[in-house]
Amino acid sequence: MNNSMTMNSGHSPESAHSVRGYIFVFIALLAGTFLTVWASFIQFGSREINIAVALTIASVKAFLVAAYFMHLISERKMIFCVMGFTALFFAGLMGLTIWSTSPDSMVHIQHVP
Amino acid sequence: MDFPYIVEPRRDTGLYNAKLGIWLFLASEVMLFGALFSAYVLLRVGAEPGMWPHGWLNVYIGTANTIVLITSSITTVMAWVSCKLRQYRRFKFFHALTIVLAMTFVCIKSYEYHDKFTHYEITLANGKFADGHLVERSKDFDLAKKTGRVTIHGHEVDHEVELMDMQRPEARHIQREELTIPATDIKKMERYGPWHHTYLAIYFTLTALHAFHVICGALVIGFLWGPGSRMWHTDPERFTNRIEVSGLFWHFVDLIWIFLFPVLYLL
């Protein structure tokens, strides 16, 4: 078998340093999970703050997975372009959704007694 | 006929075919789940005040499943690292672990589904509500004919709204006991299926779609661990690319769960 390394996609996982990085991310994800559960049992004053805290922790965890496990942080321009447009459309979708829940919006849901 | 860029990257994009393909697919998946998250927000905001459930799912089971999926992510990435380092036996070990963890996730999820499908809300003839898990039905139990009786392990409340927020401090002190209710006293009996509440509808939709992804991912990983691994001996570079692509999908599945867990279990 050929023992030489032929890197073809730009990622170099062969050093022990990279493996340590993956393990560090794994531990951070576990810590984030426990932090999310712990924070959910604390009353921050309103449910909206609890939602913001949980989603912030989830976003950090998602960043760690995407950036390091999926190597997005060192990915090619083409992938950035694809995911950039996706992020834009996703943000638009969620923005429209949140806008529609505002009492001032044209499509606000109203409860009819 | 040989297809170009199966192993070596295109000079302009720097990517091989499968990698570009999986990222485009993941982009479409983001929008698919995004639409369902949007539906979740609309359903939640549109619910009558006080009628959106909290604490209907077991946080500890959800946490366990989150840990299982996160662990499977590190085993997936370690399998890919092993391929890059040409350590076939280590690759087989880590990928086997990923498959076991995927099956563990599905088993835990199945247990949760079973728990919901044996959980009933019973509207009583006196206007009260009984809520709990089914213990047994008498053999002659027939709600339409009003015969027989049903036993649940749960509690009784005066108003349905009291069943919504199970995270409130008082809910922790609810005494659950076995309640035997004759069919004559039952107005309506409904299990906690997707039809019971819009929360459960979106819960089952999101988690079933996610579980479908887990199963599909596990099948692909299982193939690459088993019969598909023959390619290692003929074209290890291409095989490593396959492991990378399947790994990207698997990490995406983990990423979706990272948001599903707090949204459905904690908030």
Short mmCIF file of C-alpha atoms in Angstrom, two decimals:
data_model
loop_
_atom_site.label_atom_id
_atom_site.label_comp_id
_atom_site.label_asym_id
_atom_site.label_seq_id
_atom_site.Cartn_x
_atom_site.Cartn_y
_atom_site.Cartn_z
CA MET A 1 0.00 0.00 0.00
CA ASN A 2 1.12 3.49 -0.74
CA ASN A 3 2.10 5.14 2.53
CA SER A 4 2.76 8.55 1.09
CA MET A 5 0.27 11.28 1.79
CA THR A 6 -1.43 12.81 -1.20
CA MET A 7 -3.37 15.79 0.01
CA ASN A 8 -6.00 16.89 -2.41
CA SER A 9 -8.39 19.08 -0.56
CA GLY A 10 -6.30 21.45 1.42
CA HIS A 11 -6.88 19.99 4.91
CA SER A 12 -3.91 18.54 6.77
CA PRO A 13 -5.08 16.36 9.62
CA GLU A 14 -1.92 14.34 10.00
CA SER A 15 -0.33 16.21 12.85
CA ALA A 16 -1.08 15.37 16.45
CA HIS A 17 -1.84 19.07 16.82
CA SER A 18 -4.91 18.69 14.55
CA VAL A 19 -6.18 15.73 16.53
CA ARG A 20 -5.76 17.70 19.75
CA GLY A 21 -7.78 20.47 18.12
CA TYR A 22 -10.63 18.07 17.32
CA ILE A 23 -10.60 16.76 20.88
CA PHE A 24 -10.65 20.32 22.20
CA VAL A 25 -13.69 21.10 20.03
CA PHE A 26 -15.37 17.89 21.23
CA ILE A 27 -14.85 18.90 24.87
CA ALA A 28 -16.10 22.42 24.10
CA LEU A 29 -19.26 20.94 22.52
CA LEU A 30 -19.88 18.77 25.58
CA ALA A 31 -19.34 21.76 27.86
CA GLY A 32 -21.71 23.80 25.68
CA THR A 33 -24.37 21.12 25.99
CA PHE A 34 -24.18 21.08 29.79
CA LEU A 35 -24.12 24.89 29.82
CA THR A 36 -27.28 24.98 27.69
CA VAL A 37 -29.11 22.61 30.05
CA TRP A 38 -27.88 24.45 33.14
CA ALA A 39 -28.89 27.84 31.70
CA SER A 40 -32.36 26.55 30.82
CA PHE A 41 -33.07 25.93 34.53
CA ILE A 42 -32.15 29.50 35.46
CA GLN A 43 -34.80 32.20 35.26
CA PHE A 44 -33.12 35.18 33.61
CA GLY A 45 -36.13 37.40 34.08
CA SER A 46 -38.09 36.60 30.97
CA ARG A 47 -38.45 33.63 28.65
CA GLU A 48 -37.12 35.77 25.77
CA ILE A 49 -33.75 36.11 27.55
CA ASN A 50 -33.65 32.35 28.16
CA ILE A 51 -34.32 31.79 24.44
CA ALA A 52 -31.57 34.26 23.48
CA VAL A 53 -29.06 32.58 25.84
CA ALA A 54 -29.89 29.05 24.58
CA LEU A 55 -29.71 30.09 20.92
CA THR A 56 -26.43 31.96 21.47
CA ILE A 57 -24.82 28.85 23.00
CA ALA A 58 -26.29 26.71 20.19
CA SER A 59 -24.85 29.12 17.60
CA VAL A 60 -21.38 28.90 19.16
CA LYS A 61 -21.61 25.10 19.14
CA ALA A 62 -22.80 25.12 15.53
CA PHE A 63 -19.87 27.39 14.60
CA LEU A 64 -17.42 24.94 16.22
CA VAL A 65 -18.90 22.00 14.30
CA ALA A 66 -19.01 23.84 10.98
CA ALA A 67 -15.65 25.58 11.33
CA TYR A 68 -13.54 22.72 12.67
CA PHE A 69 -15.26 19.37 12.12
CA MET A 70 -16.50 20.41 8.67
CA HIS A 71 -13.32 22.45 8.03
CA LEU A 72 -15.32 25.43 6.87
CA ILE A 73 -12.74 27.74 8.42
CA SER A 74 -10.12 26.61 5.87
CA GLU A 75 -12.46 25.86 2.97
CA ARG A 76 -12.27 27.01 -0.63
CA LYS A 77 -13.78 30.25 -1.93
CA MET A 78 -16.39 28.29 -3.89
CA ILE A 79 -17.77 26.72 -0.70
CA PHE A 80 -17.80 30.10 1.04
CA CYS A 81 -19.78 31.45 -1.87
CA VAL A 82 -22.35 28.64 -1.77
CA MET A 83 -22.75 28.77 2.00
CA GLY A 84 -22.72 32.56 2.02
CA PHE A 85 -25.75 32.66 -0.28
CA THR A 86 -27.39 29.95 1.82
CA ALA A 87 -26.80 31.95 5.00
CA LEU A 88 -28.25 35.02 3.27
CA PHE A 89 -31.42 33.20 2.20
CA PHE A 90 -31.74 31.52 5.61
CA ALA A 91 -31.40 34.88 7.36
CA GLY A 92 -34.02 36.29 4.99
CA LEU A 93 -36.39 33.45 5.74
CA MET A 94 -36.01 33.82 9.50
CA GLY A 95 -36.15 37.61 9.22
CA LEU A 96 -39.44 37.43 7.33
CA THR A 97 -40.74 34.94 9.87
CA ILE A 98 -39.87 37.15 12.83
CA TRP A 99 -41.16 40.24 11.01
CA SER A 100 -44.49 38.50 10.44
CA THR A 101 -44.88 38.01 14.19
CA SER A 102 -44.55 41.73 14.86
CA PRO A 103 -47.89 43.45 15.61
CA ASP A 104 -47.02 46.16 13.06
CA SER A 105 -46.44 43.77 10.19
CA MET A 106 -49.00 43.24 7.44
CA VAL A 107 -49.17 39.53 8.05
CA HIS A 108 -49.35 39.52 11.84
CA ILE A 109 -51.36 36.66 13.29
CA GLN A 110 -54.31 37.87 15.31
CA HIS A 111 -56.43 35.79 17.62
CA VAL A 112 -60.10 36.29 16.91
CA PRO A 113 -62.11 35.88 20.10
CA MET B 1 -15.17 6.58 -19.70
CA ASP B 2 -13.31 8.25 -16.85
CA PHE B 3 -14.93 11.14 -15.07
CA PRO B 4 -12.59 14.01 -14.27
CA TYR B 5 -12.10 15.45 -10.78
CA ILE B 6 -13.24 12.37 -8.87
CA VAL B 7 -10.04 12.37 -6.86
CA GLU B 8 -8.01 15.39 -7.89
CA PRO B 9 -9.53 18.85 -7.40
CA ARG B 10 -10.48 21.14 -10.26
CA ARG B 11 -7.92 23.84 -10.66
CA ASP B 12 -10.43 26.72 -10.67
CA THR B 13 -12.60 25.63 -7.71
CA GLY B 14 -10.02 23.63 -5.78
CA LEU B 15 -12.67 20.97 -5.16
CA TYR B 16 -13.34 17.47 -6.33
CA ASN B 17 -16.83 16.66 -7.65
CA ALA B 18 -18.29 14.95 -4.61
CA LYS B 19 -17.21 17.70 -2.27
CA LEU B 20 -18.86 20.42 -4.31
CA GLY B 21 -21.92 18.17 -4.61
CA ILE B 22 -22.27 17.53 -0.89
CA TRP B 23 -21.94 21.23 -0.04
CA LEU B 24 -24.63 22.14 -2.58
CA PHE B 25 -26.81 19.41 -1.09
CA LEU B 26 -26.17 20.69 2.45
CA ALA B 27 -27.14 24.18 1.29
CA SER B 28 -30.52 22.81 0.18
CA GLU B 29 -30.82 20.98 3.50
CA VAL B 30 -30.26 24.22 5.41
CA MET B 31 -33.26 25.70 3.61
CA LEU B 32 -35.37 22.58 4.22
CA PHE B 33 -34.79 22.67 7.96
CA GLY B 34 -34.93 26.46 7.87
CA ALA B 35 -38.49 26.28 6.54
CA LEU B 36 -39.45 23.93 9.36
CA PHE B 37 -37.79 26.15 11.98
CA SER B 38 -39.76 29.02 10.49
CA ALA B 39 -42.95 26.94 10.87
CA TYR B 40 -41.98 26.29 14.50
CA VAL B 41 -41.64 30.02 15.19
CA LEU B 42 -45.00 30.79 13.56
CA LEU B 43 -46.77 27.99 15.43
CA ARG B 44 -45.25 29.06 18.73
CA VAL B 45 -46.05 32.74 18.31
CA GLY B 46 -49.49 31.91 16.97
CA ALA B 47 -50.43 29.71 19.94
CA GLU B 48 -53.05 30.99 22.34
CA PRO B 49 -51.45 32.66 25.39
CA GLY B 50 -50.38 29.98 27.89
CA MET B 51 -51.16 27.16 25.49
CA TRP B 52 -47.62 26.50 24.20
CA PRO B 53 -46.18 23.51 26.07
CA HIS B 54 -43.00 23.56 28.12
CA GLY B 55 -41.34 20.56 29.70
CA TRP B 56 -43.24 17.90 27.77
CA LEU B 57 -40.00 16.18 26.82
CA ASN B 58 -37.44 14.58 29.10
CA VAL B 59 -34.43 16.94 29.20
CA TYR B 60 -32.07 14.23 30.48
CA ILE B 61 -32.89 11.89 27.61
CA GLY B 62 -32.46 14.76 25.15
CA THR B 63 -29.12 15.65 26.74
CA ALA B 64 -27.99 12.02 26.48
CA ASN B 65 -28.91 11.97 22.80
CA THR B 66 -27.03 15.24 22.25
CA ILE B 67 -23.91 13.73 23.84
CA VAL B 68 -24.30 10.60 21.69
CA LEU B 69 -24.47 12.68 18.51
CA ILE B 70 -21.55 14.95 19.48
CA THR B 71 -19.47 11.87 20.28
CA SER B 72 -20.36 10.39 16.90
CA SER B 73 -19.07 13.58 15.28
CA ILE B 74 -15.62 13.20 16.83
CA THR B 75 -15.49 9.50 15.87
CA THR B 76 -16.41 10.46 12.29
CA VAL B 77 -13.69 13.06 12.06
CA MET B 78 -11.20 10.64 13.64
CA ALA B 79 -12.15 8.03 11.04
CA TRP B 80 -11.32 10.53 8.31
CA VAL B 81 -8.03 11.46 10.01
CA SER B 82 -7.20 7.74 10.18
CA CYS B 83 -7.82 7.42 6.44
CA LYS B 84 -5.57 10.40 5.75
CA LEU B 85 -2.87 8.80 7.89
CA ARG B 86 -3.38 5.50 6.05
CA GLN B 87 -4.38 3.73 9.28
CA TYR B 88 -7.06 1.41 8.01
CA ARG B 89 -7.69 -0.49 11.25
CA ARG B 90 -8.12 2.73 13.21
CA PHE B 91 -10.52 3.95 10.53
CA LYS B 92 -12.57 0.75 10.87
CA PHE B 93 -12.64 1.15 14.65
CA PHE B 94 -13.81 4.79 14.62
CA HIS B 95 -16.38 4.21 11.90
CA ALA B 96 -17.76 1.20 13.76
CA LEU B 97 -18.11 3.45 16.81
CA THR B 98 -20.00 6.00 14.70
CA ILE B 99 -22.45 3.33 13.54
CA VAL B 100 -23.00 2.12 17.11
CA LEU B 101 -23.60 5.69 18.28
CA ALA B 102 -26.01 6.33 15.39
CA MET B 103 -27.99 3.24 16.37
CA THR B 104 -27.94 4.36 20.01
CA PHE B 105 -29.37 7.72 18.96
CA VAL B 106 -32.18 6.07 16.99
CA CYS B 107 -32.96 3.67 19.87
CA ILE B 108 -33.18 6.54 22.37
CA LYS B 109 -35.38 8.50 19.96
CA SER B 110 -37.63 5.46 19.49
CA TYR B 111 -37.99 5.21 23.27
CA GLU B 112 -39.02 8.86 23.38
CA TYR B 113 -41.58 8.32 20.62
CA HIS B 114 -42.96 5.28 22.45
CA ASP B 115 -43.23 7.38 25.60
CA LYS B 116 -45.31 9.96 23.73
CA PHE B 117 -47.55 7.38 22.05
CA THR B 118 -48.42 5.81 25.42
CA HIS B 119 -49.11 9.19 27.02
CA TYR B 120 -52.78 10.23 27.07
CA GLU B 121 -54.76 13.32 27.82
CA ILE B 122 -58.26 12.36 28.87
CA THR B 123 -61.08 14.88 28.86
CA LEU B 124 -63.46 13.79 31.58
CA ALA B 125 -67.22 14.11 31.48
CA ASN B 126 -67.08 16.42 34.55
CA GLY B 127 -64.96 18.92 32.58
CA LYS B 128 -61.67 18.01 34.29
CA PHE B 129 -58.61 16.51 32.61
CA ALA B 130 -56.61 13.40 33.45
CA ASP B 131 -53.13 13.12 32.03
CA GLY B 132 -50.65 10.28 32.18
CA HIS B 133 -49.17 7.14 30.71
CA LEU B 134 -51.35 4.19 29.90
CA VAL B 135 -51.02 1.32 32.38
CA GLU B 136 -53.78 -0.93 31.10
CA ARG B 137 -57.17 -1.07 29.42
CA SER B 138 -59.82 -3.56 30.50
CA LYS B 139 -60.57 -6.14 27.81
CA ASP B 140 -64.04 -4.74 27.24
CA PHE B 141 -62.82 -1.14 27.01
CA ASP B 142 -64.62 0.63 24.18
CA LEU B 143 -64.92 4.40 24.28
CA ALA B 144 -67.67 4.52 21.63
CA LYS B 145 -69.83 1.96 23.47
CA LYS B 146 -68.82 3.40 26.85
CA THR B 147 -67.82 0.06 28.24
CA GLY B 148 -64.86 -0.98 30.37
CA ARG B 149 -62.22 1.17 32.06
CA VAL B 150 -58.73 2.47 31.51
CA THR B 151 -55.89 2.89 34.00
CA ILE B 152 -53.24 5.56 33.63
CA HIS B 153 -50.29 6.63 35.77
CA GLY B 154 -50.68 10.35 36.03
CA HIS B 155 -52.68 13.11 37.63
CA GLU B 156 -55.89 15.09 37.29
CA VAL B 157 -56.27 18.84 36.72
CA ASP B 158 -59.20 21.22 36.54
CA HIS B 159 -58.11 23.07 33.39
CA GLU B 160 -56.21 22.01 30.28
CA VAL B 161 -53.88 25.02 30.57
CA GLU B 162 -52.41 23.41 33.73
CA LEU B 163 -50.99 20.66 31.52
CA MET B 164 -49.05 23.07 29.34
CA ASP B 165 -46.18 24.36 31.47
CA MET B 166 -44.56 21.38 33.15
CA GLN B 167 -41.42 23.47 33.83
CA ARG B 168 -43.16 25.72 36.37
CA PRO B 169 -41.99 25.15 39.97
CA GLU B 170 -45.36 23.76 41.13
CA ALA B 171 -45.29 21.13 38.39
CA ARG B 172 -42.29 19.49 40.07
CA HIS B 173 -44.45 18.64 43.07
CA ILE B 174 -47.25 16.97 41.15
CA GLN B 175 -48.12 13.64 42.74
CA ARG B 176 -48.66 11.03 40.05
CA GLU B 177 -50.65 7.92 40.87
CA GLU B 178 -52.59 5.21 39.14
CA LEU B 179 -56.01 6.47 38.10
CA THR B 180 -58.68 4.04 36.92
CA ILE B 181 -61.31 5.78 34.86
CA PRO B 182 -64.50 4.13 33.59
CA ALA B 183 -65.30 4.73 29.91
CA THR B 184 -68.59 6.31 30.98
CA ASP B 185 -66.60 9.14 32.60
CA ILE B 186 -64.50 9.80 29.51
CA LYS B 187 -65.52 12.41 26.98
CA LYS B 188 -62.37 12.28 24.87
CA MET B 189 -59.13 10.36 25.06
CA GLU B 190 -56.15 11.36 22.96
CA ARG B 191 -52.55 10.19 22.96
CA TYR B 192 -49.64 12.60 22.60
CA GLY B 193 -49.29 12.06 18.86
CA PRO B 194 -48.67 14.76 16.24
CA TRP B 195 -52.42 15.46 16.07
CA HIS B 196 -52.68 16.32 19.77
CA HIS B 197 -51.02 19.74 19.68
CA THR B 198 -49.22 21.87 17.10
CA TYR B 199 -46.10 21.62 19.30
CA LEU B 200 -46.16 17.85 18.95
CA ALA B 201 -46.89 18.18 15.23
CA ILE B 202 -43.74 20.24 14.66
CA TYR B 203 -41.79 18.13 17.20
CA PHE B 204 -42.55 14.91 15.35
CA THR B 205 -41.98 16.52 11.94
CA LEU B 206 -38.59 17.96 12.87
CA THR B 207 -37.30 15.01 14.86
CA ALA B 208 -38.61 12.38 12.41
CA LEU B 209 -36.98 14.21 9.50
CA HIS B 210 -33.79 14.47 11.53
CA ALA B 211 -33.95 10.78 12.52
CA PHE B 212 -34.45 9.93 8.84
CA HIS B 213 -31.21 11.79 8.11
CA VAL B 214 -29.48 9.91 10.94
CA ILE B 215 -30.66 6.57 9.54
CA CYS B 216 -29.64 7.47 5.96
CA GLY B 217 -26.25 8.71 7.19
CA ALA B 218 -25.75 5.55 9.23
CA LEU B 219 -26.59 3.42 6.17
CA VAL B 220 -24.00 5.27 4.07
CA ILE B 221 -21.40 5.05 6.84
CA GLY B 222 -22.28 1.36 7.31
CA PHE B 223 -21.76 0.76 3.59
CA LEU B 224 -18.39 2.54 3.65
CA TRP B 225 -17.40 0.52 6.74
CA GLY B 226 -18.48 -2.77 5.16
CA PRO B 227 -18.64 -3.59 1.45
CA GLY B 228 -17.70 -0.08 0.35
CA SER B 229 -14.36 -0.30 2.16
CA ARG B 230 -13.02 -2.58 -0.58
CA MET B 231 -12.16 0.59 -2.48
CA TRP B 232 -9.51 1.29 0.16
CA HIS B 233 -7.34 -1.44 -1.34
CA THR B 234 -7.63 -0.17 -4.91
CA ASP B 235 -8.05 3.59 -4.61
CA PRO B 236 -7.41 4.83 -1.05
CA GLU B 237 -7.44 8.49 -2.02
CA ARG B 238 -10.88 8.29 -3.56
CA PHE B 239 -12.10 6.24 -0.61
CA THR B 240 -10.79 8.91 1.78
CA ASN B 241 -12.75 11.49 -0.19
CA ARG B 242 -15.88 9.39 0.28
CA ILE B 243 -15.25 9.30 4.03
CA GLU B 244 -14.85 13.08 4.03
CA VAL B 245 -18.10 13.61 2.12
CA SER B 246 -20.10 11.21 4.32
CA GLY B 247 -18.51 12.89 7.33
CA LEU B 248 -19.65 16.33 6.15
CA PHE B 249 -23.22 15.03 5.97
CA TRP B 250 -22.89 13.50 9.42
CA HIS B 251 -21.60 16.73 10.96
CA PHE B 252 -24.52 18.56 9.38
CA VAL B 253 -26.93 16.13 11.06
CA ASP B 254 -25.17 16.90 14.36
CA LEU B 255 -25.37 20.62 13.64
CA ILE B 256 -29.14 20.46 13.12
CA TRP B 257 -29.59 18.59 16.40
CA ILE B 258 -27.59 21.30 18.20
CA PHE B 259 -30.49 23.66 17.42
CA LEU B 260 -33.31 21.13 17.75
CA PHE B 261 -32.33 20.19 21.30
CA PRO B 262 -32.76 23.60 22.98
CA VAL B 263 -35.67 24.62 20.79
CA LEU B 264 -37.76 21.51 21.46
CA TYR B 265 -36.59 20.36 24.89
CA LEU B 266 -35.55 23.42 26.84
CA LEU B 267 -37.35 26.57 25.69
#
